[in-house]
Amino acid sequence: MTQSVNGEVFSVGGLRRRYEGFGLGLTPLIPGWIAAFAASRGALGERAMIIGGLATGLTIVLGVPVWEIALRTRWSRDVQVGFLVRHAGGAAVFVVAWIWLQYALNPFRVRGVADALMTSQALPWQAITGFSVYLAFVAVASIICLRNERGEGVPLQQGPVQHPPLAHIPVRIGMRTEVIPVSAIQRLEGCDDYVAVFADGRRVLASERLSRLANQLDGSRFVRVHRSHIVNLDYVRAIESLPGSRVRIVMRSGDSVTASRAGTAAIRAMFRQR
């Protein structure tokens, strides 16, 4: 089942694939759970289990926005400073919110939140754990992004183009359907059961599969450079060589796409024909 809300298309399968690996961000909590199980007898054990469950629940709730930000913030040699600054600030906000909420929601607290924080002997290791959780979410999400960008072992799957080629793509936005001319599309990005369409400085979502669109577009203008990316050659500003016989395609908008090895060969061949 697929739902569309304000042009955003969601599916159960898509969400499952999007959050694949999310659970690995919880691994820094394992030592705390081991300690909770070790003290699982009597009233002290019940408190430890409840507090551990509270910490885990807060980690999941606060981890979702961290995961989403990490998926959109890829490390590259061009954005190292921005990547580090953004995540340094994000880690600080996450740790403060995570610790404060644990004390604020603690059902066994007998003091005010500020007093409890000031007198707590557990605060240092809680801060270390919170930072480790944030780092784990960012690291796992970055690894997944890198794996998807490389597209290792994934063929282009470019089939014969239908004639005449597709001229418009309908996109559902709120309560209306907008028709986007294919000539205005700079690039397409596959997002599970839908396609992100980048055109006229906007990003909108079409309820389509990238593989289906690839067979309907004009093959003399559009090339599939990765299992998740199709670019319009008319909007390509530069092609930068990368280690490992691959290239980065820089669009006129400033966006960049890293091609797979097969995609690198395809786009080089297309430009040789032009």
PDB file of N, CA and C in Angstrom, residues 101-198:
ATOM      1  N   LEU A 101      15.662  14.791  28.890  1.00  0.00           N
ATOM      2  CA  LEU A 101      14.385  14.078  28.845  1.00  0.00           C
ATOM      3  C   LEU A 101      14.405  12.846  29.745  1.00  0.00           C
ATOM      4  N   GLN A 102      15.550  12.183  29.839  1.00  0.00           N
ATOM      5  CA  GLN A 102      15.629  11.023  30.732  1.00  0.00           C
ATOM      6  C   GLN A 102      15.334  11.421  32.174  1.00  0.00           C
ATOM      7  N   TYR A 103      15.888  12.558  32.598  1.00  0.00           N
ATOM      8  CA  TYR A 103      15.649  13.012  33.970  1.00  0.00           C
ATOM      9  C   TYR A 103      14.245  13.584  34.119  1.00  0.00           C
ATOM     10  N   ALA A 104      13.781  14.314  33.106  1.00  0.00           N
ATOM     11  CA  ALA A 104      12.456  14.929  33.193  1.00  0.00           C
ATOM     12  C   ALA A 104      11.350  13.881  33.239  1.00  0.00           C
ATOM     13  N   LEU A 105      11.531  12.762  32.525  1.00  0.00           N
ATOM     14  CA  LEU A 105      10.497  11.728  32.452  1.00  0.00           C
ATOM     15  C   LEU A 105      10.718  10.584  33.430  1.00  0.00           C
ATOM     16  N   ASN A 106      11.776  10.654  34.204  1.00  0.00           N
ATOM     17  CA  ASN A 106      12.078   9.586  35.164  1.00  0.00           C
ATOM     18  C   ASN A 106      10.978   9.523  36.236  1.00  0.00           C
ATOM     19  N   PRO A 107      10.235   8.414  36.301  1.00  0.00           N
ATOM     20  CA  PRO A 107       9.132   8.333  37.277  1.00  0.00           C
ATOM     21  C   PRO A 107       9.609   8.224  38.722  1.00  0.00           C
ATOM     22  N   PHE A 108      10.894   7.954  38.937  1.00  0.00           N
ATOM     23  CA  PHE A 108      11.424   7.783  40.289  1.00  0.00           C
ATOM     24  C   PHE A 108      12.127   9.048  40.787  1.00  0.00           C
ATOM     25  N   ARG A 109      12.103  10.120  39.998  1.00  0.00           N
ATOM     26  CA  ARG A 109      12.801  11.344  40.378  1.00  0.00           C
ATOM     27  C   ARG A 109      12.084  12.021  41.553  1.00  0.00           C
ATOM     28  N   VAL A 110      12.859  12.408  42.575  1.00  0.00           N
ATOM     29  CA  VAL A 110      12.292  13.069  43.752  1.00  0.00           C
ATOM     30  C   VAL A 110      12.753  14.518  43.850  1.00  0.00           C
ATOM     31  N   ARG A 111      13.634  14.938  42.963  1.00  0.00           N
ATOM     32  CA  ARG A 111      14.122  16.312  42.945  1.00  0.00           C
ATOM     33  C   ARG A 111      13.733  16.962  41.618  1.00  0.00           C
ATOM     34  N   GLY A 112      13.944  18.249  41.538  1.00  0.00           N
ATOM     35  CA  GLY A 112      13.757  18.937  40.276  1.00  0.00           C
ATOM     36  C   GLY A 112      14.770  18.459  39.256  1.00  0.00           C
ATOM     37  N   VAL A 113      14.478  18.689  37.976  1.00  0.00           N
ATOM     38  CA  VAL A 113      15.370  18.208  36.918  1.00  0.00           C
ATOM     39  C   VAL A 113      16.759  18.815  37.061  1.00  0.00           C
ATOM     40  N   ALA A 114      16.828  20.118  37.320  1.00  0.00           N
ATOM     41  CA  ALA A 114      18.132  20.779  37.434  1.00  0.00           C
ATOM     42  C   ALA A 114      18.932  20.229  38.607  1.00  0.00           C
ATOM     43  N   ASP A 115      18.256  20.034  39.755  1.00  0.00           N
ATOM     44  CA  ASP A 115      18.949  19.496  40.926  1.00  0.00           C
ATOM     45  C   ASP A 115      19.416  18.068  40.678  1.00  0.00           C
ATOM     46  N   ALA A 116      18.571  17.281  40.023  1.00  0.00           N
ATOM     47  CA  ALA A 116      18.937  15.892  39.734  1.00  0.00           C
ATOM     48  C   ALA A 116      20.145  15.829  38.813  1.00  0.00           C
ATOM     49  N   LEU A 117      20.195  16.719  37.821  1.00  0.00           N
ATOM     50  CA  LEU A 117      21.332  16.745  36.908  1.00  0.00           C
ATOM     51  C   LEU A 117      22.615  17.164  37.626  1.00  0.00           C
ATOM     52  N   MET A 118      22.501  18.150  38.501  1.00  0.00           N
ATOM     53  CA  MET A 118      23.686  18.678  39.179  1.00  0.00           C
ATOM     54  C   MET A 118      24.284  17.667  40.148  1.00  0.00           C
ATOM     55  N   THR A 119      23.458  16.813  40.738  1.00  0.00           N
ATOM     56  CA  THR A 119      23.944  15.877  41.756  1.00  0.00           C
ATOM     57  C   THR A 119      24.157  14.462  41.221  1.00  0.00           C
ATOM     58  N   SER A 120      23.813  14.242  39.952  1.00  0.00           N
ATOM     59  CA  SER A 120      23.915  12.888  39.402  1.00  0.00           C
ATOM     60  C   SER A 120      25.366  12.496  39.157  1.00  0.00           C
ATOM     61  N   GLN A 121      25.723  11.295  39.609  1.00  0.00           N
ATOM     62  CA  GLN A 121      27.048  10.764  39.346  1.00  0.00           C
ATOM     63  C   GLN A 121      27.102  10.027  38.007  1.00  0.00           C
ATOM     64  N   ALA A 122      25.935   9.806  37.399  1.00  0.00           N
ATOM     65  CA  ALA A 122      25.874   9.071  36.133  1.00  0.00           C
ATOM     66  C   ALA A 122      25.975   9.992  34.925  1.00  0.00           C
ATOM     67  N   LEU A 123      25.989  11.309  35.152  1.00  0.00           N
ATOM     68  CA  LEU A 123      25.947  12.259  34.046  1.00  0.00           C
ATOM     69  C   LEU A 123      27.098  12.082  33.050  1.00  0.00           C
ATOM     70  N   PRO A 124      28.356  11.884  33.498  1.00  0.00           N
ATOM     71  CA  PRO A 124      29.455  11.754  32.516  1.00  0.00           C
ATOM     72  C   PRO A 124      29.266  10.575  31.567  1.00  0.00           C
ATOM     73  N   TRP A 125      28.921   9.384  32.098  1.00  0.00           N
ATOM     74  CA  TRP A 125      28.785   8.250  31.196  1.00  0.00           C
ATOM     75  C   TRP A 125      27.519   8.363  30.353  1.00  0.00           C
ATOM     76  N   GLN A 126      26.500   9.081  30.859  1.00  0.00           N
ATOM     77  CA  GLN A 126      25.319   9.314  30.032  1.00  0.00           C
ATOM     78  C   GLN A 126      25.667  10.199  28.837  1.00  0.00           C
ATOM     79  N   ALA A 127      26.496  11.213  29.071  1.00  0.00           N
ATOM     80  CA  ALA A 127      26.920  12.086  27.976  1.00  0.00           C
ATOM     81  C   ALA A 127      27.741  11.305  26.950  1.00  0.00           C
ATOM     82  N   ILE A 128      28.634  10.446  27.432  1.00  0.00           N
ATOM     83  CA  ILE A 128      29.443   9.631  26.517  1.00  0.00           C
ATOM     84  C   ILE A 128      28.552   8.689  25.712  1.00  0.00           C
ATOM     85  N   THR A 129      27.574   8.076  26.393  1.00  0.00           N
ATOM     86  CA  THR A 129      26.666   7.169  25.693  1.00  0.00           C
ATOM     87  C   THR A 129      25.837   7.912  24.654  1.00  0.00           C
ATOM     88  N   GLY A 130      25.328   9.095  25.021  1.00  0.00           N
ATOM     89  CA  GLY A 130      24.530   9.875  24.081  1.00  0.00           C
ATOM     90  C   GLY A 130      25.333  10.262  22.848  1.00  0.00           C
ATOM     91  N   PHE A 131      26.571  10.693  23.052  1.00  0.00           N
ATOM     92  CA  PHE A 131      27.429  11.039  21.923  1.00  0.00           C
ATOM     93  C   PHE A 131      27.712   9.805  21.068  1.00  0.00           C
ATOM     94  N   SER A 132      27.927   8.659  21.703  1.00  0.00           N
ATOM     95  CA  SER A 132      28.199   7.421  20.966  1.00  0.00           C
ATOM     96  C   SER A 132      26.991   7.004  20.141  1.00  0.00           C
ATOM     97  N   VAL A 133      25.788   7.194  20.692  1.00  0.00           N
ATOM     98  CA  VAL A 133      24.570   6.857  19.954  1.00  0.00           C
ATOM     99  C   VAL A 133      24.453   7.734  18.709  1.00  0.00           C
ATOM    100  N   TYR A 134      24.663   9.032  18.878  1.00  0.00           N
ATOM    101  CA  TYR A 134      24.587   9.949  17.733  1.00  0.00           C
ATOM    102  C   TYR A 134      25.611   9.551  16.675  1.00  0.00           C
ATOM    103  N   LEU A 135      26.827   9.295  17.116  1.00  0.00           N
ATOM    104  CA  LEU A 135      27.890   8.919  16.192  1.00  0.00           C
ATOM    105  C   LEU A 135      27.545   7.620  15.465  1.00  0.00           C
ATOM    106  N   ALA A 136      26.927   6.664  16.184  1.00  0.00           N
ATOM    107  CA  ALA A 136      26.559   5.392  15.559  1.00  0.00           C
ATOM    108  C   ALA A 136      25.508   5.597  14.477  1.00  0.00           C
ATOM    109  N   PHE A 137      24.493   6.422  14.745  1.00  0.00           N
ATOM    110  CA  PHE A 137      23.470   6.700  13.730  1.00  0.00           C
ATOM    111  C   PHE A 137      24.095   7.324  12.486  1.00  0.00           C
ATOM    112  N   VAL A 138      24.946   8.324  12.678  1.00  0.00           N
ATOM    113  CA  VAL A 138      25.564   9.021  11.541  1.00  0.00           C
ATOM    114  C   VAL A 138      26.475   8.073  10.767  1.00  0.00           C
ATOM    115  N   ALA A 139      27.250   7.261  11.476  1.00  0.00           N
ATOM    116  CA  ALA A 139      28.189   6.359  10.806  1.00  0.00           C
ATOM    117  C   ALA A 139      27.456   5.320   9.971  1.00  0.00           C
ATOM    118  N   VAL A 140      26.423   4.706  10.552  1.00  0.00           N
ATOM    119  CA  VAL A 140      25.683   3.667   9.823  1.00  0.00           C
ATOM    120  C   VAL A 140      24.968   4.261   8.619  1.00  0.00           C
ATOM    121  N   ALA A 141      24.305   5.406   8.807  1.00  0.00           N
ATOM    122  CA  ALA A 141      23.602   6.047   7.692  1.00  0.00           C
ATOM    123  C   ALA A 141      24.578   6.449   6.591  1.00  0.00           C
ATOM    124  N   SER A 142      25.751   6.949   6.947  1.00  0.00           N
ATOM    125  CA  SER A 142      26.745   7.351   5.959  1.00  0.00           C
ATOM    126  C   SER A 142      27.255   6.148   5.174  1.00  0.00           C
ATOM    127  N   ILE A 143      27.457   5.039   5.862  1.00  0.00           N
ATOM    128  CA  ILE A 143      27.914   3.818   5.188  1.00  0.00           C
ATOM    129  C   ILE A 143      26.868   3.333   4.194  1.00  0.00           C
ATOM    130  N   ILE A 144      25.594   3.393   4.594  1.00  0.00           N
ATOM    131  CA  ILE A 144      24.518   2.974   3.699  1.00  0.00           C
ATOM    132  C   ILE A 144      24.448   3.879   2.478  1.00  0.00           C
ATOM    133  N   CYS A 145      24.583   5.203   2.686  1.00  0.00           N
ATOM    134  CA  CYS A 145      24.585   6.151   1.560  1.00  0.00           C
ATOM    135  C   CYS A 145      25.745   5.864   0.616  1.00  0.00           C
ATOM    136  N   LEU A 146      26.919   5.621   1.173  1.00  0.00           N
ATOM    137  CA  LEU A 146      28.094   5.348   0.357  1.00  0.00           C
ATOM    138  C   LEU A 146      27.905   4.069  -0.443  1.00  0.00           C
ATOM    139  N   ARG A 147      27.346   3.057   0.183  1.00  0.00           N
ATOM    140  CA  ARG A 147      27.101   1.794  -0.520  1.00  0.00           C
ATOM    141  C   ARG A 147      26.123   1.992  -1.671  1.00  0.00           C
ATOM    142  N   ASN A 148      25.062   2.780  -1.429  1.00  0.00           N
ATOM    143  CA  ASN A 148      24.074   3.013  -2.481  1.00  0.00           C
ATOM    144  C   ASN A 148      24.646   3.859  -3.617  1.00  0.00           C
ATOM    145  N   GLU A 149      25.496   4.833  -3.273  1.00  0.00           N
ATOM    146  CA  GLU A 149      26.079   5.683  -4.307  1.00  0.00           C
ATOM    147  C   GLU A 149      27.019   4.899  -5.207  1.00  0.00           C
ATOM    148  N   ARG A 150      27.749   3.967  -4.631  1.00  0.00           N
ATOM    149  CA  ARG A 150      28.684   3.197  -5.432  1.00  0.00           C
ATOM    150  C   ARG A 150      27.964   2.273  -6.396  1.00  0.00           C
ATOM    151  N   GLY A 151      26.796   1.777  -5.948  1.00  0.00           N
ATOM    152  CA  GLY A 151      26.011   0.925  -6.832  1.00  0.00           C
ATOM    153  C   GLY A 151      26.780  -0.303  -7.303  1.00  0.00           C
ATOM    154  N   GLU A 152      27.570  -0.907  -6.428  1.00  0.00           N
ATOM    155  CA  GLU A 152      28.417  -2.021  -6.811  1.00  0.00           C
ATOM    156  C   GLU A 152      27.579  -3.216  -7.244  1.00  0.00           C
ATOM    157  N   GLY A 153      27.942  -3.774  -8.396  1.00  0.00           N
ATOM    158  CA  GLY A 153      27.270  -4.958  -8.887  1.00  0.00           C
ATOM    159  C   GLY A 153      25.884  -4.708  -9.423  1.00  0.00           C
ATOM    160  N   VAL A 154      25.478  -3.454  -9.616  1.00  0.00           N
ATOM    161  CA  VAL A 154      24.132  -3.144 -10.076  1.00  0.00           C
ATOM    162  C   VAL A 154      24.185  -2.692 -11.524  1.00  0.00           C
ATOM    163  N   PRO A 155      23.575  -3.429 -12.461  1.00  0.00           N
ATOM    164  CA  PRO A 155      23.592  -3.015 -13.857  1.00  0.00           C
ATOM    165  C   PRO A 155      22.720  -1.796 -14.074  1.00  0.00           C
ATOM    166  N   LEU A 156      22.947  -1.113 -15.188  1.00  0.00           N
ATOM    167  CA  LEU A 156      22.167   0.080 -15.480  1.00  0.00           C
ATOM    168  C   LEU A 156      20.725  -0.250 -15.798  1.00  0.00           C
ATOM    169  N   GLN A 157      20.468  -1.402 -16.372  1.00  0.00           N
ATOM    170  CA  GLN A 157      19.112  -1.813 -16.715  1.00  0.00           C
ATOM    171  C   GLN A 157      18.452  -0.812 -17.669  1.00  0.00           C
ATOM    172  N   GLN A 158      19.228  -0.295 -18.618  1.00  0.00           N
ATOM    173  CA  GLN A 158      18.660   0.613 -19.594  1.00  0.00           C
ATOM    174  C   GLN A 158      18.164  -0.204 -20.759  1.00  0.00           C
ATOM    175  N   GLY A 159      16.866  -0.228 -20.955  1.00  0.00           N
ATOM    176  CA  GLY A 159      16.270  -0.985 -22.041  1.00  0.00           C
ATOM    177  C   GLY A 159      15.982  -0.088 -23.222  1.00  0.00           C
ATOM    178  N   PRO A 160      15.321  -0.627 -24.227  1.00  0.00           N
ATOM    179  CA  PRO A 160      14.991   0.167 -25.400  1.00  0.00           C
ATOM    180  C   PRO A 160      14.007   1.271 -25.061  1.00  0.00           C
ATOM    181  N   VAL A 161      14.198   2.438 -25.657  1.00  0.00           N
ATOM    182  CA  VAL A 161      13.335   3.576 -25.401  1.00  0.00           C
ATOM    183  C   VAL A 161      12.073   3.456 -26.237  1.00  0.00           C
ATOM    184  N   GLN A 162      10.919   3.698 -25.623  1.00  0.00           N
ATOM    185  CA  GLN A 162       9.668   3.677 -26.350  1.00  0.00           C
ATOM    186  C   GLN A 162       9.598   4.880 -27.273  1.00  0.00           C
ATOM    187  N   HIS A 163       8.895   4.742 -28.374  1.00  0.00           N
ATOM    188  CA  HIS A 163       8.737   5.836 -29.342  1.00  0.00           C
ATOM    189  C   HIS A 163       7.256   6.182 -29.460  1.00  0.00           C
ATOM    190  N   PRO A 164       6.901   7.471 -29.378  1.00  0.00           N
ATOM    191  CA  PRO A 164       7.829   8.568 -29.078  1.00  0.00           C
ATOM    192  C   PRO A 164       8.202   8.572 -27.602  1.00  0.00           C
ATOM    193  N   PRO A 165       9.337   9.172 -27.239  1.00  0.00           N
ATOM    194  CA  PRO A 165       9.746   9.193 -25.822  1.00  0.00           C
ATOM    195  C   PRO A 165       8.789  10.028 -24.986  1.00  0.00           C
ATOM    196  N   LEU A 166       8.846   9.776 -23.687  1.00  0.00           N
ATOM    197  CA  LEU A 166       7.980  10.468 -22.745  1.00  0.00           C
ATOM    198  C   LEU A 166       8.220  11.975 -22.807  1.00  0.00           C
ATOM    199  N   ALA A 167       7.128  12.759 -22.830  1.00  0.00           N
ATOM    200  CA  ALA A 167       7.247  14.219 -22.925  1.00  0.00           C
ATOM    201  C   ALA A 167       6.894  14.916 -21.626  1.00  0.00           C
ATOM    202  N   HIS A 168       6.062  14.294 -20.777  1.00  0.00           N
ATOM    203  CA  HIS A 168       5.640  14.903 -19.522  1.00  0.00           C
ATOM    204  C   HIS A 168       5.586  13.835 -18.436  1.00  0.00           C
ATOM    205  N   ILE A 169       5.753  14.271 -17.204  1.00  0.00           N
ATOM    206  CA  ILE A 169       5.610  13.379 -16.048  1.00  0.00           C
ATOM    207  C   ILE A 169       4.581  13.990 -15.105  1.00  0.00           C
ATOM    208  N   PRO A 170       3.489  13.288 -14.806  1.00  0.00           N
ATOM    209  CA  PRO A 170       2.508  13.816 -13.861  1.00  0.00           C
ATOM    210  C   PRO A 170       2.986  13.624 -12.421  1.00  0.00           C
ATOM    211  N   VAL A 171       2.832  14.649 -11.609  1.00  0.00           N
ATOM    212  CA  VAL A 171       3.261  14.611 -10.204  1.00  0.00           C
ATOM    213  C   VAL A 171       2.106  15.056  -9.336  1.00  0.00           C
ATOM    214  N   ARG A 172       1.779  14.259  -8.350  1.00  0.00           N
ATOM    215  CA  ARG A 172       0.693  14.580  -7.424  1.00  0.00           C
ATOM    216  C   ARG A 172       1.220  15.477  -6.322  1.00  0.00           C
ATOM    217  N   ILE A 173       0.681  16.701  -6.197  1.00  0.00           N
ATOM    218  CA  ILE A 173       1.072  17.647  -5.155  1.00  0.00           C
ATOM    219  C   ILE A 173      -0.183  18.080  -4.421  1.00  0.00           C
ATOM    220  N   GLY A 174      -0.325  17.613  -3.189  1.00  0.00           N
ATOM    221  CA  GLY A 174      -1.530  17.933  -2.424  1.00  0.00           C
ATOM    222  C   GLY A 174      -2.761  17.356  -3.098  1.00  0.00           C
ATOM    223  N   MET A 175      -3.706  18.214  -3.418  1.00  0.00           N
ATOM    224  CA  MET A 175      -4.966  17.786  -4.024  1.00  0.00           C
ATOM    225  C   MET A 175      -4.967  17.942  -5.544  1.00  0.00           C
ATOM    226  N   ARG A 176      -3.838  18.311  -6.134  1.00  0.00           N
ATOM    227  CA  ARG A 176      -3.816  18.510  -7.578  1.00  0.00           C
ATOM    228  C   ARG A 176      -2.666  17.738  -8.203  1.00  0.00           C
ATOM    229  N   THR A 177      -2.790  17.501  -9.485  1.00  0.00           N
ATOM    230  CA  THR A 177      -1.750  16.833 -10.249  1.00  0.00           C
ATOM    231  C   THR A 177      -1.090  17.849 -11.166  1.00  0.00           C
ATOM    232  N   GLU A 178       0.221  17.985 -11.037  1.00  0.00           N
ATOM    233  CA  GLU A 178       0.975  18.926 -11.863  1.00  0.00           C
ATOM    234  C   GLU A 178       1.736  18.153 -12.928  1.00  0.00           C
ATOM    235  N   VAL A 179       1.727  18.657 -14.150  1.00  0.00           N
ATOM    236  CA  VAL A 179       2.411  18.017 -15.268  1.00  0.00           C
ATOM    237  C   VAL A 179       3.739  18.734 -15.502  1.00  0.00           C
ATOM    238  N   ILE A 180       4.832  17.996 -15.380  1.00  0.00           N
ATOM    239  CA  ILE A 180       6.169  18.574 -15.533  1.00  0.00           C
ATOM    240  C   ILE A 180       6.736  18.173 -16.893  1.00  0.00           C
ATOM    241  N   PRO A 181       7.123  19.128 -17.727  1.00  0.00           N
ATOM    242  CA  PRO A 181       7.748  18.792 -19.015  1.00  0.00           C
ATOM    243  C   PRO A 181       9.075  18.067 -18.800  1.00  0.00           C
ATOM    244  N   VAL A 182       9.301  17.021 -19.545  1.00  0.00           N
ATOM    245  CA  VAL A 182      10.547  16.274 -19.423  1.00  0.00           C
ATOM    246  C   VAL A 182      11.745  17.155 -19.753  1.00  0.00           C
ATOM    247  N   SER A 183      11.563  18.124 -20.650  1.00  0.00           N
ATOM    248  CA  SER A 183      12.670  19.007 -21.035  1.00  0.00           C
ATOM    249  C   SER A 183      13.154  19.866 -19.873  1.00  0.00           C
ATOM    250  N   ALA A 184      12.309  20.064 -18.831  1.00  0.00           N
ATOM    251  CA  ALA A 184      12.684  20.882 -17.680  1.00  0.00           C
ATOM    252  C   ALA A 184      13.343  20.062 -16.581  1.00  0.00           C
ATOM    253  N   ILE A 185      13.376  18.745 -16.741  1.00  0.00           N
ATOM    254  CA  ILE A 185      13.914  17.867 -15.698  1.00  0.00           C
ATOM    255  C   ILE A 185      15.430  17.811 -15.795  1.00  0.00           C
ATOM    256  N   GLN A 186      16.092  18.152 -14.695  1.00  0.00           N
ATOM    257  CA  GLN A 186      17.550  18.107 -14.663  1.00  0.00           C
ATOM    258  C   GLN A 186      18.054  16.706 -14.328  1.00  0.00           C
ATOM    259  N   ARG A 187      17.404  16.080 -13.365  1.00  0.00           N
ATOM    260  CA  ARG A 187      17.797  14.722 -13.002  1.00  0.00           C
ATOM    261  C   ARG A 187      16.665  14.045 -12.263  1.00  0.00           C
ATOM    262  N   LEU A 188      16.767  12.720 -12.149  1.00  0.00           N
ATOM    263  CA  LEU A 188      15.791  11.901 -11.448  1.00  0.00           C
ATOM    264  C   LEU A 188      16.528  11.018 -10.455  1.00  0.00           C
ATOM    265  N   GLU A 189      15.933  10.840  -9.291  1.00  0.00           N
ATOM    266  CA  GLU A 189      16.545   9.993  -8.260  1.00  0.00           C
ATOM    267  C   GLU A 189      15.528   8.988  -7.758  1.00  0.00           C
ATOM    268  N   GLY A 190      15.856   7.716  -7.871  1.00  0.00           N
ATOM    269  CA  GLY A 190      14.959   6.670  -7.400  1.00  0.00           C
ATOM    270  C   GLY A 190      14.904   6.627  -5.895  1.00  0.00           C
ATOM    271  N   CYS A 191      13.699   6.615  -5.346  1.00  0.00           N
ATOM    272  CA  CYS A 191      13.486   6.568  -3.892  1.00  0.00           C
ATOM    273  C   CYS A 191      12.467   5.475  -3.601  1.00  0.00           C
ATOM    274  N   ASP A 192      12.928   4.222  -3.644  1.00  0.00           N
ATOM    275  CA  ASP A 192      12.065   3.067  -3.399  1.00  0.00           C
ATOM    276  C   ASP A 192      10.935   3.008  -4.421  1.00  0.00           C
ATOM    277  N   ASP A 193       9.687   3.247  -3.995  1.00  0.00           N
ATOM    278  CA  ASP A 193       8.535   3.107  -4.888  1.00  0.00           C
ATOM    279  C   ASP A 193       8.139   4.411  -5.551  1.00  0.00           C
ATOM    280  N   TYR A 194       8.979   5.416  -5.504  1.00  0.00           N
ATOM    281  CA  TYR A 194       8.683   6.674  -6.167  1.00  0.00           C
ATOM    282  C   TYR A 194       9.980   7.282  -6.690  1.00  0.00           C
ATOM    283  N   VAL A 195       9.856   8.367  -7.434  1.00  0.00           N
ATOM    284  CA  VAL A 195      11.013   9.013  -8.056  1.00  0.00           C
ATOM    285  C   VAL A 195      11.028  10.482  -7.675  1.00  0.00           C
ATOM    286  N   ALA A 196      12.167  10.957  -7.195  1.00  0.00           N
ATOM    287  CA  ALA A 196      12.341  12.380  -6.933  1.00  0.00           C
ATOM    288  C   ALA A 196      12.705  13.065  -8.245  1.00  0.00           C
ATOM    289  N   VAL A 197      11.879  14.040  -8.632  1.00  0.00           N
ATOM    290  CA  VAL A 197      12.074  14.774  -9.883  1.00  0.00           C
ATOM    291  C   VAL A 197      12.645  16.148  -9.551  1.00  0.00           C
ATOM    292  N   PHE A 198      13.808  16.457 -10.096  1.00  0.00           N
ATOM    293  CA  PHE A 198      14.452  17.754  -9.869  1.00  0.00           C
ATOM    294  C   PHE A 198      14.266  18.598 -11.126  1.00  0.00           C
TER     295      PHE A 198
END
